[in-house]
Amino acid sequence: MKDRIMGAMQSFSKAMFTPVLILPIAGILIAIGNLFTNARLLAVLPFLDNPFTKGFGTILSGSLVTILQNLGIIFCVGIALGLAKKKRAEAGFTALLAYFVFINAMNKFMGLTGVLLKDAPSLAGTGQTMVLGVQVLDMGVFLGIILGVVTALVHNKFIDTEFNNAFQIYGGARFVFIVLIPIVVLLAIIFTYVWPFFQAGIDALGLFINHAGNFGIFLYGTLERLLIPTGLHHLVYTPFLYTKLGGIAEVGGKVLEGSRNIYFAEIADTSVKVLSKSVVWDARGLSKMFGLIGACLAMYHTAKKENKGKIKAILIAAAFTSFIAGVTEPIEFSFLFVAPILFVVHACLSGLGMVAFNVLNVRAIGPNGFIDFLLYNLPLGITKTHWPMYIVIGIVEFFVYYFIFRFLIQKLNLKTLGREDDEKDMKLHSKAEYNEKVKGEKEVAASSDKSEKKGIDAGLIIKCLGGKDNIVKVDSCFTRLRLVVKSSEEIDEETLKSKTGAFGVVKEGTTVQVIYGMKINAVRKAVEEKLGIGE
């Protein structure tokens, strides 16, 4: 049961990536659009002060803000796509239909029971809202999450159902929708009664966190890092970014929930002079851009003299990836298993960095590295975000990480990268080392020739996973190959890490995660081609 629950949670966490990874793109484009309407920038670059460029900026930022106002439907379709085991396009389309059915069913039932507010001058604060022009209970992004999960469950169970003769047109995705209609209508009726209680609980939790102040921020930042090994860290920060837990604010006459939604709306609204305090929940980039760089330097300085030359290129590449793109797992998994105390310290320091961010009233954002930091903050100017202080906090965090990591590594004689008793135990490898180690490998498949030229040996990866017969399902998220296997005992962790470029392996029952970092898409494609897996 434990394995099934963990597997379900990991699948859900992975499915959240489909909608979540689209939203930063919208935010970046909103920031770019804001460039062309920023008064300070236009004063410096007067050639941009013309109707064409200002109109372009207004349209770009204004048109994308609507995405933030319809997150429910985005999450509904995205999660259904992510959780569907086959025919994902049909699952997404069915989820869209289910969403329409739900909001209209709830609206009609609320009208019949007298719950629907008709004479209120504004729905703000009433617990009701308008969704796609339909007045319903304000379930926010939770509505999309619930309907996405329900649609995926029904889709996976009934998508292969087929009928004979005249009824054959009602099989497959159409039968899924037929089954889904009464379920969705029933859910609309049930949630009309029970959602106000859930909403009260969510409000109470948000109130507790707000009253907890800096302690609540510390817990949030620490837990978000501690859950990295399980792959469930997305479940910590997502509610704060897109629901009431991350704050409520009225921007441009619209009430928005969640720190990310509020931030995107505020950067698009030129009348907002200073960003709200809700951005603290998205200050996760401090440890990525600065702290872990200090940790890498500490590991380099404490490495054995004979190993420094070998690990230098490895740590530089890992640090650069963390700083630029915010991908931290190559660094974190280099010390997670050999020195777990460092990982706990890292999680605590990450939380403390966010507390400093809050105490000093910084309003900058940089969740995924330096590129995001530049695109989000520089167009807004110093007054609106106080972004120079973000860098000051980051520099301090760099030195704190460096000295604490260096002290603990030396004091406790931790076997971090370059300090191993056996050189073959190193968890990260340079490209030159990798090529040397796989040079003698005999398993080469015609379908993965292109992949192997890129340094990916799909045949060896599959062999290390227990062979084709041991693999039940292949999936991936931003940095991890996520698999369901028949037996995790068949997994050859050491070879995966030493000869396929994996940074780490996490096993939870029959669910396995192999961390490959930024090249995960190429790895997954190579493995699927080798296994003969299509969409």
Coordinates of C-alpha atoms in Angstrom, one line a residue:
M1 CA 0.0 0.0 0.0
K2 CA 2.8 2.4 0.9
D3 CA 4.5 1.7 -2.5
R4 CA 1.2 2.3 -4.3
I5 CA 0.6 5.6 -2.5
M6 CA 4.1 6.8 -3.2
G7 CA 3.8 5.8 -6.8
A8 CA 0.5 7.6 -7.2
M9 CA 2.0 10.8 -5.5
Q10 CA 5.0 10.7 -7.8
S11 CA 2.8 10.3 -10.9
F12 CA 0.7 13.2 -9.8
S13 CA 3.8 15.3 -9.1
K14 CA 5.1 14.6 -12.6
A15 CA 1.7 15.4 -14.1
M16 CA 1.8 18.8 -12.5
F17 CA 4.7 19.7 -14.8
T18 CA 2.6 19.9 -17.9
P19 CA 0.7 23.0 -16.8
V20 CA 3.3 24.4 -14.4
L21 CA 6.1 24.6 -16.9
I22 CA 4.0 26.6 -19.3
L23 CA 3.2 29.4 -16.9
P24 CA 6.8 30.7 -16.5
I25 CA 6.8 31.2 -20.3
A26 CA 3.7 33.4 -20.0
G27 CA 5.4 35.3 -17.1
I28 CA 8.5 36.0 -19.1
L29 CA 6.5 37.2 -22.1
I30 CA 4.5 39.5 -19.8
A31 CA 7.8 40.9 -18.5
I32 CA 9.0 41.4 -22.1
G33 CA 5.8 43.2 -23.0
N34 CA 6.2 45.4 -19.9
L35 CA 9.6 46.4 -21.3
F36 CA 7.9 48.3 -24.1
T37 CA 5.6 50.2 -21.7
N38 CA 8.1 50.9 -18.9
A39 CA 8.3 54.7 -18.5
R40 CA 11.9 54.6 -17.2
L41 CA 13.1 52.5 -20.1
L42 CA 11.3 54.7 -22.6
A43 CA 13.1 57.7 -21.1
V44 CA 16.5 56.0 -21.6
L45 CA 15.6 54.6 -25.1
P46 CA 13.2 57.2 -26.6
F47 CA 13.1 55.5 -30.0
L48 CA 10.9 52.8 -28.3
D49 CA 8.4 55.6 -27.3
N50 CA 6.1 55.2 -30.3
P51 CA 2.5 53.8 -30.8
F52 CA 3.8 50.6 -32.5
T53 CA 6.2 49.3 -29.9
K54 CA 4.0 50.5 -26.9
G55 CA 1.0 48.9 -28.5
F56 CA 2.9 45.7 -29.1
G57 CA 3.9 45.6 -25.4
T58 CA 0.4 46.3 -24.2
I59 CA -1.1 43.6 -26.3
L60 CA 1.6 41.1 -25.4
S61 CA 1.4 41.5 -21.7
G62 CA -2.4 42.1 -21.6
S63 CA -3.2 39.0 -23.7
L64 CA -1.2 36.7 -21.6
V65 CA -2.5 37.8 -18.2
T66 CA -5.8 36.0 -19.1
I67 CA -3.9 32.7 -18.7
L68 CA -3.6 33.5 -15.0
Q69 CA -7.3 34.1 -14.7
N70 CA -8.1 30.6 -16.2
L71 CA -5.7 28.4 -14.4
G72 CA -8.4 25.9 -13.4
I73 CA -9.0 24.8 -17.0
I74 CA -5.3 24.8 -17.8
F75 CA -4.5 22.5 -14.8
C76 CA -7.5 20.3 -15.7
V77 CA -6.3 19.6 -19.2
G78 CA -2.6 19.5 -18.3
I79 CA -3.0 17.0 -15.4
A80 CA -5.3 14.8 -17.4
L81 CA -2.6 14.7 -20.2
G82 CA 0.1 14.0 -17.7
L83 CA -1.7 11.1 -15.9
A84 CA -3.2 9.4 -19.0
K85 CA -1.4 6.2 -19.8
K86 CA -2.3 6.2 -23.5
K87 CA -4.2 8.4 -26.0
R88 CA -3.3 11.5 -24.1
A89 CA -4.7 13.9 -26.7
E90 CA -8.2 12.3 -26.1
A91 CA -7.7 12.6 -22.4
G92 CA -7.0 16.3 -22.6
F93 CA -10.0 16.9 -24.9
T94 CA -12.3 14.9 -22.5
A95 CA -11.0 16.9 -19.6
L96 CA -11.9 20.1 -21.3
L97 CA -15.5 18.8 -21.9
A98 CA -15.7 17.7 -18.2
Y99 CA -14.7 21.2 -17.1
F100 CA -17.5 22.7 -19.1
V101 CA -20.0 20.2 -17.7
F102 CA -18.9 20.7 -14.1
I103 CA -19.1 24.5 -14.0
N104 CA -22.5 24.6 -15.7
A105 CA -23.9 21.8 -13.5
M106 CA -22.7 23.6 -10.4
N107 CA -24.2 26.9 -11.6
K108 CA -27.6 25.3 -12.3
F109 CA -27.6 23.4 -9.0
M110 CA -26.6 26.5 -7.0
G111 CA -29.5 28.3 -8.7
L112 CA -32.0 25.6 -7.8
T113 CA -30.9 25.5 -4.2
G114 CA -30.9 29.2 -3.7
V115 CA -27.1 29.3 -3.1
L116 CA -26.3 31.4 -6.1
L117 CA -25.7 35.1 -5.2
K118 CA -27.6 37.4 -7.6
D119 CA -27.7 40.8 -6.1
A120 CA -24.2 41.2 -4.7
P121 CA -22.4 44.2 -6.2
S122 CA -19.2 42.2 -6.3
L123 CA -18.4 38.6 -5.8
A124 CA -15.0 39.4 -4.2
G125 CA -14.9 37.8 -0.7
T126 CA -18.2 35.9 -1.2
G127 CA -16.7 32.5 -2.0
Q128 CA -18.2 32.7 -5.5
T129 CA -16.6 33.8 -8.7
M130 CA -17.0 33.9 -12.5
V131 CA -15.4 31.0 -14.4
L132 CA -15.6 31.3 -18.2
G133 CA -18.6 33.5 -17.8
V134 CA -20.4 31.1 -15.4
Q135 CA -20.9 31.9 -11.7
V136 CA -19.8 29.1 -9.4
L137 CA -18.1 28.5 -6.1
D138 CA -14.5 29.8 -6.1
M139 CA -12.5 26.6 -6.1
G140 CA -9.6 28.2 -7.9
V141 CA -6.9 25.9 -9.3
F142 CA -8.2 23.1 -7.1
L143 CA -11.1 22.6 -9.5
G144 CA -8.8 21.9 -12.4
I145 CA -6.6 19.6 -10.3
I146 CA -9.6 17.5 -9.1
L147 CA -11.2 17.3 -12.5
G148 CA -7.9 16.5 -14.2
V149 CA -7.3 13.6 -11.8
V150 CA -10.9 12.3 -12.1
T151 CA -10.8 12.5 -15.9
A152 CA -7.5 10.6 -16.0
L153 CA -8.7 7.8 -13.7
V154 CA -11.9 7.3 -15.8
H155 CA -9.9 7.6 -19.1
N156 CA -7.3 5.0 -18.0
K157 CA -10.0 2.5 -17.0
F158 CA -12.4 2.8 -20.0
I159 CA -10.3 4.1 -22.9
D160 CA -10.0 0.6 -24.4
T161 CA -13.7 -0.2 -24.1
E162 CA -15.1 -1.1 -27.6
F163 CA -18.6 -2.2 -28.8
N164 CA -19.8 -4.1 -31.8
N165 CA -22.4 -3.3 -34.5
A166 CA -24.3 -0.1 -34.2
F167 CA -22.8 0.8 -30.8
Q168 CA -19.2 0.8 -32.0
I169 CA -19.1 4.5 -32.4
Y170 CA -19.6 4.9 -28.7
G171 CA -16.4 3.1 -27.7
G172 CA -13.0 4.5 -26.7
A173 CA -12.9 8.2 -25.8
R174 CA -16.6 8.7 -26.4
F175 CA -17.4 6.0 -23.8
V176 CA -15.1 7.7 -21.4
F177 CA -17.0 10.9 -21.8
I178 CA -20.3 9.1 -21.4
V179 CA -19.2 7.5 -18.1
L180 CA -17.7 10.8 -17.0
I181 CA -20.8 12.9 -17.4
P182 CA -22.8 11.6 -14.4
I183 CA -19.6 11.5 -12.3
V184 CA -18.9 15.1 -13.0
V185 CA -22.5 16.2 -12.4
L186 CA -22.5 14.3 -9.1
L187 CA -19.2 16.0 -8.1
A188 CA -20.7 19.4 -8.9
I189 CA -23.6 18.7 -6.6
I190 CA -21.4 17.3 -3.8
F191 CA -18.9 20.2 -3.9
T192 CA -21.6 22.7 -3.8
Y193 CA -22.2 21.5 -0.2
V194 CA -18.7 20.4 0.9
W195 CA -16.4 22.9 -0.8
P196 CA -17.1 25.8 1.7
F197 CA -15.7 23.6 4.5
F198 CA -12.6 22.8 2.4
Q199 CA -12.2 26.5 1.6
A200 CA -12.5 27.3 5.3
G201 CA -9.7 24.8 6.0
I202 CA -7.5 26.3 3.3
D203 CA -8.1 29.8 4.6
A204 CA -7.2 28.7 8.1
L205 CA -4.0 27.1 6.9
G206 CA -3.1 30.2 5.0
L207 CA -3.8 32.3 8.1
F208 CA -1.6 30.0 10.2
I209 CA 1.3 30.3 7.8
N210 CA 0.9 34.1 7.6
H211 CA 0.8 34.3 11.4
A212 CA 3.8 32.0 11.7
G213 CA 5.7 34.7 9.8
N214 CA 9.3 34.0 9.2
F215 CA 9.1 30.6 10.9
G216 CA 6.4 29.6 8.3
I217 CA 8.7 30.8 5.5
F218 CA 11.6 28.9 6.9
L219 CA 9.5 25.6 7.1
Y220 CA 8.3 26.2 3.5
G221 CA 11.8 26.7 2.1
T222 CA 13.3 23.8 4.1
L223 CA 10.6 21.3 3.2
E224 CA 10.7 22.3 -0.5
R225 CA 14.4 21.2 -0.6
L226 CA 14.1 18.2 1.7
L227 CA 11.5 16.6 -0.6
I228 CA 13.9 16.7 -3.6
P229 CA 14.9 13.0 -3.2
T230 CA 11.3 11.9 -3.4
G231 CA 10.4 14.1 -6.4
L232 CA 7.5 15.5 -4.4
H233 CA 8.9 19.0 -3.8
H234 CA 6.5 20.3 -6.5
L235 CA 3.6 19.5 -4.2
V236 CA 5.0 21.9 -1.6
Y237 CA 5.5 25.1 -3.7
T238 CA 2.7 24.7 -6.3
P239 CA -0.2 25.5 -3.9
F240 CA 1.7 28.7 -2.7
L241 CA 2.2 29.8 -6.3
Y242 CA -1.3 29.3 -7.6
T243 CA -3.8 29.2 -4.6
K244 CA -4.8 31.3 -1.6
L245 CA -2.0 29.9 0.4
G246 CA 0.4 32.2 -1.5
G247 CA -1.7 35.3 -0.8
I248 CA -4.7 37.2 -2.2
A249 CA -4.4 40.6 -3.9
E250 CA -6.5 42.8 -6.1
V251 CA -4.6 43.9 -9.2
G252 CA -6.2 46.0 -12.0
G253 CA -9.7 45.4 -10.5
K254 CA -9.3 41.6 -10.5
V255 CA -8.8 39.5 -7.3
L256 CA -6.0 37.0 -7.8
E257 CA -4.8 34.1 -5.7
G258 CA -1.2 32.7 -5.4
S259 CA 2.1 34.4 -5.4
R260 CA 3.0 33.7 -9.0
N261 CA -0.4 34.8 -10.3
I262 CA -0.2 38.0 -8.3
Y263 CA 3.4 38.7 -9.5
F264 CA 2.6 38.2 -13.2
A265 CA -0.4 40.5 -12.9
E266 CA 1.6 43.2 -11.0
I267 CA 4.4 43.3 -13.5
A268 CA 1.9 43.8 -16.3
D269 CA 0.1 46.6 -14.4
T270 CA 2.2 49.8 -14.7
S271 CA 0.2 51.4 -11.9
V272 CA 1.7 49.1 -9.3
K273 CA 4.7 50.8 -7.8
V274 CA 5.9 48.1 -5.4
L275 CA 5.3 44.4 -5.7
S276 CA 3.4 42.7 -2.9
K277 CA 5.0 40.6 -0.3
S278 CA 3.6 37.4 -1.7
V279 CA 6.7 37.0 -4.0
V280 CA 8.6 35.6 -1.0
W281 CA 7.1 32.1 -1.8
D282 CA 8.9 32.2 -5.2
A283 CA 12.4 33.2 -3.7
R284 CA 13.6 29.6 -4.2
G285 CA 16.3 30.7 -6.6
L286 CA 18.6 32.0 -3.9
S287 CA 20.2 28.7 -3.1
K288 CA 20.2 27.7 -6.8
M289 CA 22.0 30.8 -8.0
F290 CA 24.4 31.4 -5.1
G291 CA 24.3 28.9 -2.2
L292 CA 25.0 25.7 -4.1
I293 CA 27.8 27.5 -6.0
G294 CA 29.5 28.0 -2.7
A295 CA 28.9 24.3 -1.9
C296 CA 30.7 23.3 -5.1
L297 CA 33.6 25.5 -4.3
A298 CA 33.8 24.0 -0.8
M299 CA 33.8 20.5 -2.3
Y300 CA 36.6 21.5 -4.8
H301 CA 38.8 23.0 -2.1
T302 CA 38.4 19.9 0.2
A303 CA 38.9 17.3 -2.5
K304 CA 42.1 15.2 -2.6
K305 CA 44.9 17.0 -4.5
E306 CA 45.1 14.3 -7.1
N307 CA 41.4 14.4 -7.8
K308 CA 41.0 18.2 -8.1
G309 CA 41.8 18.3 -11.8
K310 CA 39.2 15.6 -12.5
I311 CA 36.4 17.1 -10.6
K312 CA 37.0 20.8 -11.5
A313 CA 35.2 20.5 -14.9
I314 CA 32.5 18.4 -13.3
L315 CA 31.7 20.9 -10.6
I316 CA 32.0 23.9 -12.9
A317 CA 29.4 22.4 -15.3
A318 CA 27.1 21.5 -12.4
A319 CA 27.4 24.9 -10.8
F320 CA 26.8 26.7 -14.2
T321 CA 23.7 24.6 -14.8
S322 CA 22.4 25.5 -11.3
F323 CA 23.2 29.2 -11.7
I324 CA 21.8 29.7 -15.2
A325 CA 18.9 27.3 -15.4
G326 CA 18.1 26.5 -11.7
V327 CA 18.7 22.7 -12.1
T328 CA 20.2 21.7 -8.8
E329 CA 19.9 18.0 -8.7
P330 CA 23.4 17.2 -10.2
I331 CA 24.9 19.1 -7.3
E332 CA 22.5 17.9 -4.6
F333 CA 22.8 14.2 -5.6
S334 CA 26.6 14.4 -5.5
F335 CA 26.4 14.7 -1.7
L336 CA 22.9 13.5 -0.8
F337 CA 23.7 9.9 -0.2
V338 CA 27.4 10.1 0.8
A339 CA 26.9 13.0 3.2
P340 CA 23.1 13.4 4.0
I341 CA 23.9 15.8 6.8
L342 CA 25.0 18.3 4.1
F343 CA 21.7 17.9 2.4
V344 CA 19.8 18.7 5.7
V345 CA 22.1 21.7 6.2
H346 CA 21.4 22.8 2.6
A347 CA 17.7 22.6 3.1
C348 CA 17.9 24.7 6.3
L349 CA 20.1 27.3 4.7
S350 CA 17.7 27.5 1.8
G351 CA 14.9 28.2 4.2
L352 CA 16.9 30.8 6.1
G353 CA 17.8 32.5 2.8
M354 CA 14.1 33.0 2.1
V355 CA 13.6 34.4 5.6
A356 CA 16.4 37.0 4.9
F357 CA 14.6 37.8 1.6
N358 CA 11.4 38.5 3.6
V359 CA 13.0 40.4 6.4
L360 CA 14.8 42.8 4.0
N361 CA 11.6 43.4 2.0
V362 CA 13.1 42.2 -1.3
R363 CA 10.5 41.9 -4.1
A364 CA 12.7 40.3 -6.8
I365 CA 11.9 36.9 -8.3
G366 CA 14.3 34.2 -9.7
P367 CA 12.9 30.7 -9.2
N368 CA 14.8 29.1 -12.0
G369 CA 18.2 30.7 -12.2
F370 CA 19.9 33.8 -13.6
I371 CA 18.1 33.9 -16.9
D372 CA 14.7 34.1 -15.2
F373 CA 16.1 36.6 -12.7
L374 CA 17.2 39.0 -15.5
L375 CA 14.0 38.6 -17.6
Y376 CA 11.6 39.1 -14.6
N377 CA 13.3 41.8 -12.7
L378 CA 15.4 44.2 -14.8
P379 CA 12.5 45.5 -16.9
L380 CA 10.7 46.5 -13.7
G381 CA 13.4 48.8 -12.3
I382 CA 15.0 48.9 -8.9
T383 CA 12.1 50.5 -7.0
K384 CA 9.5 47.9 -7.8
T385 CA 11.6 44.8 -7.0
H386 CA 14.7 45.9 -5.0
W387 CA 16.6 43.4 -7.1
P388 CA 20.1 44.5 -6.1
M389 CA 19.4 43.4 -2.5
Y390 CA 18.5 40.0 -3.9
I391 CA 22.1 39.7 -5.2
V392 CA 23.5 41.0 -1.9
I393 CA 21.6 38.3 0.0
G394 CA 22.8 35.7 -2.6
I395 CA 26.5 36.7 -2.2
V396 CA 26.2 36.4 1.6
E397 CA 24.5 33.0 1.1
F398 CA 27.4 31.9 -1.1
F399 CA 29.9 32.5 1.6
V400 CA 27.7 30.9 4.3
Y401 CA 27.3 27.8 2.2
Y402 CA 31.0 27.7 1.4
F403 CA 32.3 28.0 5.0
I404 CA 29.7 25.7 6.6
F405 CA 30.2 23.0 3.9
R406 CA 34.0 23.3 4.1
F407 CA 33.9 23.0 7.9
L408 CA 31.6 20.0 8.0
I409 CA 33.4 18.1 5.1
Q410 CA 36.7 18.5 6.9
K411 CA 35.5 18.1 10.5
L412 CA 33.4 15.0 9.8
N413 CA 35.7 13.6 7.0
L414 CA 32.7 13.4 4.6
K415 CA 33.3 11.5 1.4
T416 CA 32.1 14.2 -1.0
L417 CA 33.2 14.4 -4.6
G418 CA 36.9 14.0 -4.9
R419 CA 37.3 12.7 -1.4
E420 CA 36.2 9.1 -2.0
D421 CA 38.4 6.2 -0.9
D422 CA 37.7 4.5 -4.2
E423 CA 37.9 6.8 -7.3
K424 CA 35.2 4.7 -9.1
D425 CA 32.7 5.8 -6.4
M426 CA 32.5 9.3 -7.9
K427 CA 28.9 10.2 -8.6
L428 CA 29.5 12.7 -11.4
H429 CA 31.7 12.2 -14.4
S430 CA 33.1 14.4 -17.2
K431 CA 32.4 13.7 -20.8
A432 CA 35.9 12.5 -21.4
E433 CA 35.7 10.1 -18.5
Y434 CA 32.3 8.8 -19.6
N435 CA 33.6 8.1 -23.2
E436 CA 36.5 6.2 -21.8
K437 CA 34.3 4.1 -19.5
V438 CA 31.8 3.1 -22.2
K439 CA 34.4 2.6 -24.9
G440 CA 34.4 -1.1 -24.3
E441 CA 30.7 -1.6 -24.1
K442 CA 29.4 -4.1 -26.7
E443 CA 25.7 -3.4 -26.6
V444 CA 24.8 -1.2 -29.5
A445 CA 21.4 -1.0 -31.0
A446 CA 20.6 0.3 -34.5
S447 CA 17.6 2.3 -33.2
S448 CA 19.8 4.2 -30.8
D449 CA 22.8 5.0 -32.9
K450 CA 22.1 8.7 -32.9
S451 CA 21.6 8.7 -29.2
E452 CA 24.9 6.9 -28.5
K453 CA 26.7 9.5 -30.6
K454 CA 25.4 12.0 -28.0
G455 CA 26.8 9.9 -25.2
I456 CA 23.5 8.1 -24.4
D457 CA 23.6 4.3 -24.4
A458 CA 20.0 3.3 -24.3
G459 CA 20.8 -0.4 -24.4
L460 CA 23.0 -0.1 -21.3
I461 CA 20.4 2.0 -19.5
I462 CA 17.7 -0.6 -20.1
K463 CA 20.0 -3.4 -19.0
C464 CA 20.7 -1.5 -15.8
L465 CA 17.0 -1.2 -15.2
G466 CA 16.6 -4.9 -15.2
G467 CA 16.0 -5.4 -18.9
K468 CA 13.0 -4.8 -21.2
D469 CA 10.8 -7.3 -19.4
N470 CA 11.3 -5.5 -16.0
I471 CA 10.1 -2.1 -17.3
V472 CA 6.4 -1.5 -17.0
K473 CA 6.2 2.3 -17.7
V474 CA 8.6 5.0 -18.8
D475 CA 8.0 8.7 -18.1
S476 CA 10.0 11.8 -17.3
C477 CA 9.8 15.2 -15.6
F478 CA 12.2 18.1 -15.9
T479 CA 15.3 16.3 -14.8
R480 CA 14.3 12.7 -14.0
L481 CA 13.6 9.5 -15.9
R482 CA 10.6 8.2 -13.9
L483 CA 9.8 4.5 -14.3
V484 CA 7.5 1.8 -13.0
V485 CA 9.2 -1.6 -12.8
K486 CA 8.3 -5.1 -11.8
S487 CA 11.1 -5.4 -9.4
S488 CA 13.4 -2.6 -8.2
E489 CA 15.8 -5.2 -6.9
E490 CA 16.9 -5.7 -10.5
I491 CA 18.2 -2.1 -10.8
D492 CA 21.9 -1.7 -11.2
E493 CA 22.4 1.7 -9.5
E494 CA 26.2 1.7 -9.6
T495 CA 26.4 1.2 -13.4
L496 CA 23.6 3.7 -14.0
K497 CA 25.7 6.3 -12.1
S498 CA 29.1 5.3 -13.3
K499 CA 28.5 4.5 -17.0
T500 CA 25.3 6.2 -18.1
G501 CA 25.7 9.7 -16.7
A502 CA 23.0 9.4 -14.0
F503 CA 23.5 11.7 -11.0
G504 CA 21.4 9.5 -8.7
V505 CA 18.8 6.8 -8.3
V506 CA 15.8 6.9 -6.1
K507 CA 13.7 3.7 -5.5
E508 CA 10.3 3.6 -3.8
G509 CA 8.9 0.1 -4.2
T510 CA 8.3 -0.5 -7.9
T511 CA 8.7 3.3 -8.7
V512 CA 12.2 4.3 -9.7
Q513 CA 13.6 7.7 -10.6
V514 CA 16.9 8.1 -12.4
I515 CA 18.3 11.6 -12.3
Y516 CA 19.9 12.8 -15.6
G517 CA 19.6 16.5 -15.4
M518 CA 19.1 18.7 -18.5
K519 CA 19.6 15.9 -21.0
I520 CA 16.6 14.0 -19.7
N521 CA 14.6 14.5 -22.9
A522 CA 17.3 12.9 -25.0
V523 CA 17.6 10.0 -22.5
R524 CA 13.9 9.3 -22.5
K525 CA 13.7 9.5 -26.3
A526 CA 16.6 7.0 -26.6
V527 CA 15.1 4.6 -24.1
E528 CA 11.6 4.7 -25.7
E529 CA 13.1 4.2 -29.2
K530 CA 15.1 1.2 -27.9
L531 CA 12.0 -0.2 -26.2
G532 CA 9.8 0.5 -29.2
I533 CA 7.5 2.7 -27.2
G534 CA 5.3 5.2 -29.1
E535 CA 2.9 7.9 -27.8

